[in-house]
Short mmCIF file of C-alpha atoms and ligand atoms in Angstrom, two decimals:
data_model
loop_
_atom_site.label_atom_id
_atom_site.label_comp_id
_atom_site.label_asym_id
_atom_site.label_seq_id
_atom_site.Cartn_x
_atom_site.Cartn_y
_atom_site.Cartn_z
CA MET A 1 61.99 70.85 98.65
CA THR A 2 60.90 68.22 101.11
CA GLY A 3 62.28 67.11 104.36
CA GLU A 4 61.76 63.50 103.22
CA ARG A 5 65.36 63.00 102.08
CA GLU A 6 68.08 61.52 104.27
CA PRO A 7 70.26 63.97 106.15
CA ILE A 8 73.72 64.74 104.82
CA GLY A 9 76.75 64.53 107.06
CA VAL A 10 79.64 67.05 106.78
CA ILE A 11 82.83 66.33 108.67
CA GLY A 12 85.04 69.37 109.26
CA VAL A 13 83.54 72.89 109.02
CA GLY A 14 86.44 74.90 107.63
CA TRP A 15 86.01 76.78 104.37
CA VAL A 16 84.93 73.83 102.21
CA GLY A 17 82.85 72.16 104.96
CA LEU A 18 80.93 75.16 106.04
CA VAL A 19 80.09 76.24 102.50
CA THR A 20 79.13 72.68 101.54
CA ALA A 21 76.88 72.40 104.63
CA ALA A 22 75.21 75.80 104.07
CA CYS A 23 74.69 75.12 100.32
CA PHE A 24 73.20 71.67 100.79
CA ALA A 25 70.89 73.15 103.41
CA GLU A 26 69.96 75.88 100.94
CA LEU A 27 69.05 73.14 98.45
CA GLY A 28 66.56 71.73 100.93
CA HIS A 29 68.57 69.06 102.70
CA GLU A 30 68.93 68.55 106.46
CA VAL A 31 72.64 68.71 107.25
CA ILE A 32 74.55 67.57 110.34
CA ALA A 33 77.95 69.09 110.42
CA ARG A 34 80.63 67.96 112.86
CA ASP A 35 83.90 69.63 113.85
CA ILE A 36 86.37 68.76 116.62
CA VAL A 37 86.85 72.38 117.71
CA PRO A 38 84.12 73.09 120.32
CA GLU A 39 84.47 76.93 120.10
CA LYS A 40 83.84 76.78 116.34
CA VAL A 41 80.80 74.50 116.73
CA GLU A 42 79.33 76.64 119.59
CA ALA A 43 79.76 79.85 117.56
CA LEU A 44 78.02 78.22 114.53
CA ALA A 45 75.21 76.90 116.72
CA ARG A 46 74.74 80.42 118.02
CA GLY A 47 74.28 81.61 114.50
CA GLU A 48 77.71 83.24 114.14
CA THR A 49 79.71 82.76 110.91
CA THR A 50 83.25 81.63 111.54
CA ILE A 51 84.81 82.79 108.27
CA HIS A 52 84.51 85.84 106.06
CA GLU A 53 82.81 84.62 102.85
CA PRO A 54 80.32 86.74 100.91
CA GLY A 55 76.71 85.46 101.20
CA LEU A 56 77.53 82.76 103.67
CA SER A 57 76.02 84.34 106.83
CA GLU A 58 72.71 84.90 104.98
CA LEU A 59 72.69 81.30 103.89
CA LEU A 60 73.38 80.00 107.33
CA ALA A 61 70.77 82.20 108.87
CA ARG A 62 68.13 81.43 106.24
CA ASN A 63 68.59 77.62 106.69
CA ALA A 64 69.32 77.49 110.37
CA GLU A 65 66.53 75.00 111.06
CA ARG A 66 68.04 72.56 108.64
CA LEU A 67 71.57 72.81 109.98
CA THR A 68 72.94 71.08 113.09
CA PHE A 69 76.45 71.74 114.27
CA THR A 70 77.97 69.31 116.67
CA THR A 71 81.19 67.89 118.06
CA ASP A 72 79.56 64.53 118.41
CA MET A 73 80.59 62.10 115.67
CA GLY A 74 78.01 59.53 117.03
CA GLN A 75 75.08 61.86 116.28
CA LEU A 76 76.31 62.34 112.78
CA LEU A 77 76.93 58.61 112.13
CA GLU A 78 73.53 57.77 113.49
CA ARG A 79 71.62 60.06 111.27
CA ALA A 80 73.61 60.53 108.06
CA ARG A 81 74.66 58.06 105.43
CA LEU A 82 76.57 60.18 103.01
CA LEU A 83 79.55 61.60 104.90
CA PHE A 84 81.16 64.61 103.13
CA THR A 85 84.71 64.64 104.55
CA CYS A 86 86.04 68.23 104.42
CA VAL A 87 88.88 68.16 106.96
CA ASP A 88 92.09 69.94 106.04
CA THR A 89 95.18 68.27 104.59
CA PRO A 90 97.96 70.75 105.39
CA PRO A 91 101.44 70.22 104.09
CA THR A 92 103.93 68.24 106.20
CA ARG A 93 107.43 69.44 106.67
CA SER A 94 108.41 67.29 103.63
CA GLY A 95 105.79 69.03 101.37
CA ASP A 96 103.58 65.93 101.31
CA ALA A 97 99.91 66.25 102.32
CA ASP A 98 99.22 65.48 105.94
CA LEU A 99 96.46 62.83 105.91
CA SER A 100 96.24 62.45 109.66
CA ARG A 101 92.82 64.14 109.95
CA VAL A 102 91.47 62.08 107.06
CA ARG A 103 92.75 58.96 108.65
CA SER A 104 91.16 59.82 111.96
CA VAL A 105 87.74 60.29 110.26
CA VAL A 106 88.12 56.83 108.69
CA ALA A 107 88.98 55.41 112.07
CA ASP A 108 85.75 56.85 113.51
CA LEU A 109 83.63 54.96 110.98
CA SER A 110 82.59 51.62 112.29
CA GLY A 111 79.82 49.59 110.71
CA GLY A 112 76.65 51.08 109.33
CA ASP A 113 75.95 51.70 105.63
CA HIS A 114 77.96 54.91 105.42
CA VAL A 115 79.47 56.28 102.31
CA LEU A 116 82.80 58.21 102.66
CA VAL A 117 82.59 61.15 100.23
CA MET A 118 86.04 62.72 100.05
CA LYS A 119 86.05 66.48 99.48
CA SER A 120 89.39 67.13 101.23
CA THR A 121 92.11 67.55 98.70
CA VAL A 122 94.18 64.27 98.91
CA PRO A 123 97.02 62.78 96.94
CA ALA A 124 96.01 60.46 94.13
CA GLY A 125 96.02 57.03 95.63
CA THR A 126 94.45 57.99 98.93
CA GLY A 127 91.08 56.49 97.98
CA ALA A 128 92.69 53.29 96.96
CA SER A 129 94.60 52.96 100.23
CA ILE A 130 91.47 53.70 102.31
CA ARG A 131 89.62 51.06 100.36
CA ARG A 132 92.38 48.61 101.02
CA ASP A 133 92.27 49.36 104.74
CA ARG A 134 88.56 49.39 104.95
CA PRO A 135 87.11 46.99 102.44
CA GLY A 136 83.29 47.27 102.36
CA LEU A 137 83.34 51.02 103.14
CA PRO A 138 81.86 52.70 99.99
CA TYR A 139 84.17 55.47 98.82
CA VAL A 140 83.47 58.39 96.50
CA SER A 141 85.94 61.05 95.49
CA CYS A 142 84.14 64.41 95.06
CA PRO A 143 86.88 67.07 94.92
CA GLU A 144 85.85 70.77 95.55
CA PHE A 145 86.64 73.50 93.12
CA LEU A 146 85.29 76.48 94.99
CA LYS A 147 87.30 79.69 95.36
CA GLU A 148 87.40 81.69 98.56
CA GLY A 149 85.54 84.97 98.13
CA THR A 150 83.11 83.41 95.62
CA ALA A 151 82.66 80.13 97.33
CA VAL A 152 78.86 80.12 97.58
CA GLU A 153 78.48 81.18 93.93
CA ASP A 154 80.95 78.56 92.87
CA PHE A 155 79.17 75.80 94.74
CA MET A 156 75.75 76.81 93.42
CA HIS A 157 76.92 77.23 89.85
CA PRO A 158 79.72 74.72 89.24
CA ASP A 159 81.54 74.46 85.89
CA ARG A 160 81.64 70.77 86.59
CA VAL A 161 81.18 68.33 89.38
CA VAL A 162 83.72 65.47 89.50
CA ILE A 163 82.55 62.21 91.04
CA GLY A 164 84.98 59.37 91.21
CA ALA A 165 83.81 55.93 92.20
CA ASP A 166 85.54 52.54 91.65
CA PRO A 167 83.77 49.34 90.63
CA GLY A 168 81.34 48.23 93.33
CA ASP A 169 80.69 51.85 94.48
CA GLU A 170 78.70 53.01 91.48
CA GLY A 171 75.56 53.17 93.57
CA ALA A 172 77.30 55.46 96.09
CA GLY A 173 78.48 57.61 93.17
CA ASP A 174 74.93 57.82 91.88
CA ALA A 175 73.66 59.01 95.27
CA VAL A 176 76.25 61.83 95.29
CA ALA A 177 75.51 62.73 91.68
CA ARG A 178 71.81 63.14 92.46
CA LEU A 179 72.67 65.73 95.13
CA TYR A 180 74.46 67.86 92.56
CA GLU A 181 72.06 67.39 89.64
CA PRO A 182 69.88 70.45 90.60
CA LEU A 183 72.97 72.69 90.21
CA GLY A 184 73.18 72.14 86.49
CA GLY A 185 77.07 71.83 86.01
CA GLU A 186 78.36 68.96 83.91
CA ILE A 187 78.81 65.88 86.12
CA VAL A 188 82.08 64.06 85.30
CA ARG A 189 81.84 60.40 86.41
CA THR A 190 85.17 58.65 86.61
CA ASP A 191 87.35 56.44 88.78
CA VAL A 192 88.71 57.52 92.13
CA ALA A 193 92.34 57.98 91.18
CA SER A 194 91.40 60.06 88.11
CA ALA A 195 89.04 62.22 90.25
CA GLU A 196 91.92 62.79 92.72
CA MET A 197 94.27 63.76 89.91
CA ILE A 198 91.65 66.09 88.27
CA LYS A 199 91.67 68.19 91.45
CA LEU A 200 95.48 68.31 91.89
CA ALA A 201 96.06 68.91 88.18
CA SER A 202 93.53 71.71 87.94
CA ASN A 203 95.02 73.64 90.83
CA ALA A 204 98.56 73.02 89.59
CA PHE A 205 97.64 74.17 86.10
CA LEU A 206 96.05 77.39 87.39
CA ALA A 207 99.12 78.04 89.57
CA THR A 208 101.27 77.42 86.45
CA LYS A 209 99.23 79.93 84.50
CA ILE A 210 99.90 82.57 87.24
CA SER A 211 103.65 81.85 87.44
CA PHE A 212 103.76 81.89 83.70
CA VAL A 213 102.15 85.26 83.37
CA ASN A 214 104.31 86.61 86.19
CA GLU A 215 107.40 85.62 84.27
CA ILE A 216 105.95 87.21 81.19
CA ALA A 217 105.37 90.37 83.28
CA ASN A 218 109.00 90.35 84.37
CA VAL A 219 110.13 90.18 80.70
CA CYS A 220 107.62 92.89 79.83
CA GLU A 221 109.49 95.14 82.31
CA GLU A 222 112.70 94.46 80.42
CA VAL A 223 111.33 95.24 76.94
CA GLY A 224 108.81 97.98 77.73
CA ALA A 225 105.69 95.92 77.08
CA ASP A 226 102.57 95.91 79.22
CA VAL A 227 101.53 92.52 80.72
CA GLY A 228 97.87 93.55 80.90
CA GLU A 229 97.84 94.07 77.17
CA VAL A 230 99.75 90.89 76.61
CA ALA A 231 97.40 88.84 78.77
CA ARG A 232 94.41 90.43 77.05
CA GLY A 233 95.79 89.56 73.59
CA MET A 234 96.72 86.04 74.67
CA GLY A 235 93.42 85.36 76.53
CA LEU A 236 91.29 86.04 73.45
CA ASP A 237 92.78 82.83 71.94
CA GLN A 238 90.09 80.29 73.09
CA ARG A 239 92.79 77.71 73.55
CA ILE A 240 94.45 79.93 76.21
CA GLY A 241 91.50 81.77 77.78
CA PRO A 242 91.57 84.96 79.83
CA ALA A 243 91.28 83.51 83.34
CA PHE A 244 94.21 83.39 85.77
CA LEU A 245 96.42 85.60 83.71
CA ARG A 246 96.60 88.47 86.13
CA ALA A 247 100.25 89.18 86.98
CA GLY A 248 101.01 90.22 90.42
CA ILE A 249 103.16 89.39 93.50
CA GLY A 250 102.37 85.69 93.45
CA TYR A 251 99.63 83.28 94.42
CA GLY A 252 98.89 82.38 98.08
CA GLY A 253 96.11 80.83 100.05
CA SER A 254 95.49 77.46 101.52
CA CYS A 255 95.31 75.58 98.15
CA PHE A 256 97.72 76.45 95.40
CA PRO A 257 100.98 76.49 97.42
CA LYS A 258 99.94 73.25 99.28
CA ASP A 259 98.55 71.48 96.20
CA VAL A 260 101.35 72.35 93.84
CA SER A 261 103.91 71.02 96.37
CA ALA A 262 101.78 67.92 97.12
CA LEU A 263 101.57 67.02 93.43
CA LYS A 264 105.29 67.52 92.96
CA MET A 265 105.94 65.35 95.99
CA LEU A 266 103.43 62.72 94.92
CA ALA A 267 105.22 62.49 91.58
CA GLY A 268 108.61 62.46 93.30
CA ASN A 269 107.53 59.66 95.65
CA SER A 270 106.88 57.45 92.64
CA GLY A 271 110.19 58.38 91.20
CA TYR A 272 109.01 61.03 88.72
CA HIS A 273 110.63 64.43 88.81
CA PHE A 274 107.95 66.97 87.98
CA GLN A 275 110.31 69.68 86.65
CA LEU A 276 107.68 72.19 85.61
CA LEU A 277 106.14 72.40 89.09
CA GLY A 278 109.55 73.06 90.62
CA ALA A 279 109.76 76.21 88.49
CA VAL A 280 106.24 77.21 89.24
CA ILE A 281 107.02 77.19 92.93
CA GLU A 282 110.32 79.00 92.52
CA VAL A 283 108.86 81.74 90.38
CA ASN A 284 106.14 82.32 92.90
CA GLU A 285 108.64 82.68 95.75
CA LEU A 286 110.77 85.09 93.82
CA GLN A 287 107.81 87.13 92.63
CA LYS A 288 106.88 88.15 96.25
CA ARG A 289 110.47 89.29 96.75
CA ARG A 290 110.79 91.39 93.57
CA VAL A 291 108.80 94.15 95.25
CA VAL A 292 111.76 94.79 97.57
CA GLY A 293 114.01 95.48 94.47
CA LYS A 294 111.36 97.80 93.12
CA LEU A 295 111.27 99.83 96.29
CA GLN A 296 115.07 99.86 96.49
CA LYS A 297 115.29 101.22 92.94
CA HIS A 298 113.48 104.37 94.09
CA LEU A 299 114.52 104.60 97.76
CA GLY A 300 117.99 103.07 97.86
CA SER A 301 118.50 101.31 101.18
CA LEU A 302 115.20 100.55 102.98
CA ALA A 303 116.82 100.85 106.38
CA GLY A 304 114.81 103.26 108.51
CA LYS A 305 112.17 103.68 105.79
CA ARG A 306 108.53 103.29 106.51
CA VAL A 307 106.56 101.09 104.15
CA ALA A 308 102.74 100.77 104.18
CA LEU A 309 101.15 97.47 103.13
CA LEU A 310 97.65 97.96 101.75
CA GLY A 311 95.89 94.60 102.10
CA LEU A 312 97.23 91.49 103.85
CA ALA A 313 94.79 88.70 102.96
CA PHE A 314 95.93 86.41 100.15
CA LYS A 315 93.14 87.76 98.04
CA PRO A 316 90.10 90.09 98.42
CA ASP A 317 86.82 89.18 100.08
CA THR A 318 88.51 86.89 102.51
CA ASP A 319 90.26 87.16 105.89
CA ASP A 320 92.40 84.18 105.06
CA MET A 321 96.15 84.82 105.73
CA ARG A 322 97.36 81.35 104.79
CA GLU A 323 100.39 81.64 102.58
CA ALA A 324 99.54 85.25 101.90
CA SER A 325 102.23 87.12 99.95
CA SER A 326 102.14 89.80 102.61
CA LEU A 327 103.76 87.40 105.12
CA VAL A 328 106.89 86.95 103.06
CA LEU A 329 106.97 90.56 101.95
CA ALA A 330 106.60 92.04 105.41
CA ALA A 331 109.47 89.89 106.75
CA ARG A 332 111.64 90.70 103.75
CA LEU A 333 111.03 94.48 104.23
CA GLN A 334 111.83 94.20 107.92
CA GLY A 335 114.94 92.19 107.03
CA GLU A 336 116.04 95.25 104.94
CA GLY A 337 115.50 97.45 108.07
CA ALA A 338 112.20 98.96 107.09
CA THR A 339 109.38 99.74 109.46
CA VAL A 340 106.21 98.06 108.13
CA VAL A 341 102.78 99.48 108.70
CA ALA A 342 99.67 97.59 107.43
CA TYR A 343 96.01 97.92 106.84
CA ASP A 344 93.46 95.35 105.70
CA PRO A 345 89.68 95.78 105.75
CA VAL A 346 89.06 92.35 107.31
CA ALA A 347 92.20 90.36 107.81
CA VAL A 348 93.88 92.26 110.63
CA ASP A 349 92.58 89.92 113.41
CA ALA A 350 93.86 86.91 111.42
CA ALA A 351 97.11 88.66 110.68
CA GLN A 352 97.93 89.85 114.26
CA GLY A 353 99.88 86.84 115.48
CA LEU A 354 101.54 86.21 112.12
CA LEU A 355 103.31 89.53 111.48
CA ASP A 356 105.63 90.23 114.26
CA GLY A 357 106.67 93.90 114.65
CA VAL A 358 104.19 95.10 112.01
CA GLU A 359 102.14 98.22 113.05
CA PHE A 360 98.42 97.78 112.20
CA ARG A 361 96.22 100.76 111.32
CA ALA A 362 92.49 101.15 111.14
CA SER A 363 92.32 102.71 107.63
CA ALA A 364 94.36 103.00 104.50
CA LEU A 365 94.92 106.64 105.00
CA GLU A 366 96.27 106.11 108.63
CA ALA A 367 98.68 103.44 107.26
CA LEU A 368 99.91 105.81 104.62
CA GLU A 369 100.58 108.64 107.04
CA GLY A 370 104.36 109.45 106.97
CA ALA A 371 105.10 106.46 104.74
CA ASP A 372 108.06 106.49 102.40
CA ALA A 373 106.31 104.07 100.11
CA ALA A 374 103.19 101.93 99.87
CA VAL A 375 102.66 98.47 98.41
CA LEU A 376 99.22 97.37 97.33
CA VAL A 377 99.23 93.69 98.25
CA THR A 378 95.52 92.72 98.01
CA GLU A 379 93.15 94.19 95.53
CA TRP A 380 90.37 95.25 97.90
CA PRO A 381 87.85 97.37 95.98
CA GLU A 382 88.07 100.18 98.55
CA PHE A 383 91.64 100.88 97.45
CA ALA A 384 90.44 101.78 93.98
CA ALA A 385 87.93 104.23 95.60
CA LEU A 386 90.64 105.86 97.81
CA ASP A 387 91.29 109.61 97.29
CA TRP A 388 94.83 109.05 96.14
CA ARG A 389 95.67 112.79 95.99
CA LYS A 390 94.87 113.10 99.68
CA ALA A 391 96.73 109.84 100.36
CA GLY A 392 99.81 111.12 98.57
CA GLU A 393 99.75 114.31 100.64
CA ARG A 394 99.90 112.20 103.85
CA MET A 395 102.91 110.29 102.71
CA THR A 396 106.51 111.32 103.11
CA ARG A 397 107.12 110.22 99.57
CA PRO A 398 104.15 109.35 97.28
CA LEU A 399 105.69 106.12 95.91
CA LEU A 400 103.34 103.17 95.19
CA VAL A 401 104.12 99.61 94.08
CA ASP A 402 100.88 98.19 92.85
CA GLY A 403 101.41 94.44 93.45
CA ARG A 404 98.17 93.50 91.68
CA ASN A 405 98.14 95.99 88.78
CA PHE A 406 94.88 97.11 90.28
CA LEU A 407 94.93 100.82 90.09
CA ASP A 408 94.72 103.30 87.25
CA SER A 409 98.42 104.14 86.76
CA ALA A 410 97.73 107.32 84.84
CA ALA A 411 95.44 108.59 87.60
CA LEU A 412 98.00 107.78 90.21
CA ARG A 413 100.74 109.69 88.34
CA GLU A 414 98.31 112.49 87.91
CA ALA A 415 97.83 112.53 91.68
CA GLY A 416 101.60 112.96 92.03
CA PHE A 417 102.63 109.42 92.64
CA GLU A 418 105.68 107.51 91.49
CA TYR A 419 103.87 104.42 90.33
CA GLU A 420 105.22 100.93 89.64
CA GLY A 421 103.11 97.95 88.77
CA ILE A 422 104.09 94.44 87.90
CA GLY A 423 105.03 94.20 84.20
CA ARG A 424 103.17 97.40 83.40
CA ALA A 425 104.78 99.74 80.85
CA VAL A 426 106.05 102.80 82.75
CA GLU A 427 104.03 105.35 80.78
CA SER A 428 101.03 103.01 80.30
CA SER A 429 97.59 104.39 81.01
CA VAL A 430 95.95 101.09 80.14
CA PRO A 431 93.18 100.44 82.74
CA ALA A 432 93.80 97.55 85.05
CA GLY A 433 91.70 94.40 84.99
CA THR A 434 91.51 93.99 81.33
CA ALA A 435 92.44 90.35 81.79
CA GLU A 436 90.25 88.29 84.10
C1 LIG B 1 91.81 77.84 94.44
C2 LIG B 1 91.14 77.39 93.06
O1 LIG B 1 90.92 78.58 92.27
C3 LIG B 1 89.80 76.74 93.39
O2 LIG B 1 89.31 76.19 92.17
C4 LIG B 1 90.08 75.57 94.37
O3 LIG B 1 88.82 74.93 94.70
C5 LIG B 1 90.66 76.04 95.61
O4 LIG B 1 91.95 76.68 95.30
C6 LIG B 1 90.93 74.87 96.51
O5 LIG B 1 91.68 73.96 96.07
O6 LIG B 1 90.27 74.72 97.56
P1 LIG B 1 91.46 79.92 96.05
O7 LIG B 1 92.79 79.48 96.70
O8 LIG B 1 90.39 80.19 96.98
O9 LIG B 1 90.93 78.85 95.02
O10 LIG B 1 91.73 81.27 95.34
P2 LIG B 1 92.10 81.72 93.86
O11 LIG B 1 91.07 82.69 93.39
O12 LIG B 1 92.29 80.59 92.91
O13 LIG B 1 93.42 82.52 94.02
C7 LIG B 1 94.64 81.90 94.53
C8 LIG B 1 95.76 82.84 94.45
O14 LIG B 1 96.12 83.17 93.16
C9 LIG B 1 95.44 84.25 95.13
O15 LIG B 1 96.54 84.65 95.88
C10 LIG B 1 95.29 85.15 93.90
O16 LIG B 1 95.63 86.50 94.22
C11 LIG B 1 96.23 84.56 92.94
N1 LIG B 1 95.91 84.86 91.52
C12 LIG B 1 94.77 84.38 90.93
C13 LIG B 1 96.83 85.54 90.75
O17 LIG B 1 97.89 86.00 91.20
N2 LIG B 1 96.51 85.85 89.45
C14 LIG B 1 95.40 85.38 88.83
O18 LIG B 1 95.16 85.65 87.65
C15 LIG B 1 94.48 84.63 89.63
#
């Protein structure tokens, strides 16, 4: 790799931006990354990693000399031509995507031969509207498909890279494509609106798969079938595939809830009622709440009961609490009068301000002490390795709702637990994780 190439600019160092910056640096590029939050920039400049993401700290450390973190947009504009925009697009109160941060990046670009490469997830039509406002500013849509927890791996080994460029911007699209060529994934060249839709449709489809399998799980509970077996049998059909058929207590995170809602609103804004996505959202909301009913089935009223939540993050290997199922679940349990105690290996700091009245503990065993029930919310590997017999002895009542079908139900029953999964046959000893 040579230092001959032009530096790459990254705007916004949240999850996508930081991983993008670190991975491009790993590929040998000089990267100038800009964020408006001084504390974040200072921490990164000191060599600290601001998010919990496997492999990222090592990448940042290894490529420190190729990475510049700054709050100064001027420095970035002066040195970089390709500007990867990775600012967040949170939902507004109406459920639309908030594009104010994207708009302020566009406003900062004046003159020069810059290319705006949009990695932020934006509604279809955003590129067209930016091009209308800023004729002459080359625009490339390059949506990101990385998953938190495996983000570095996903970036380095993409299934596909989508590059949308409209007539006149093909050269800018070529420049972006060249950056991704060494990664080997299929490069999909298309127009901007289609690239924007590929991103939204992909997330909405994956969320639909999850809500679908969650409803199948709920039916399995009625008919005595096991959703793990059903998903395994379905997933072997190549037209269906095994991924994202893990039933549980609903999807969370910064992407699926936001993007499903944004796509629904985008359709609605143009007069189309996207019925299916309405159901996907509703199923997801109800799925988090079904745990309360499962606990009540065993405990009756939850008033005065102590419930331990194992895991708080929206999925393992991240400290991200955005739209985590634990937030709704904790509030619902408190609403029923229960005391909620919680443990998460990494997300406690992030969770502190979000879970009013929840008692945090430093280990799973401490959280389970004196509990009337436990709910496994996030499938952290350490929960599979827990000494469940010892755990059960510490609890007032060894009752576990496994919200991710993560544990070996037979082993748990063997250890004296009343065990409930999501859509798992009551007497099943089918090992978890048979469907990816
Ligand atoms: C998701 C997409 O998977 C990425 O492709 C995309 O780039 C990203 O959103 C984004 O738009 O930035 P992420 O939110 O990091 O990635 O995490 P996922 O692994 O997709 O999980 C999302 C949620 O679905 C989690 O709460 C997880 O527990 C849940 N899930 C996932 C299930 O309940 N069942 C499954 O089978 C899979």
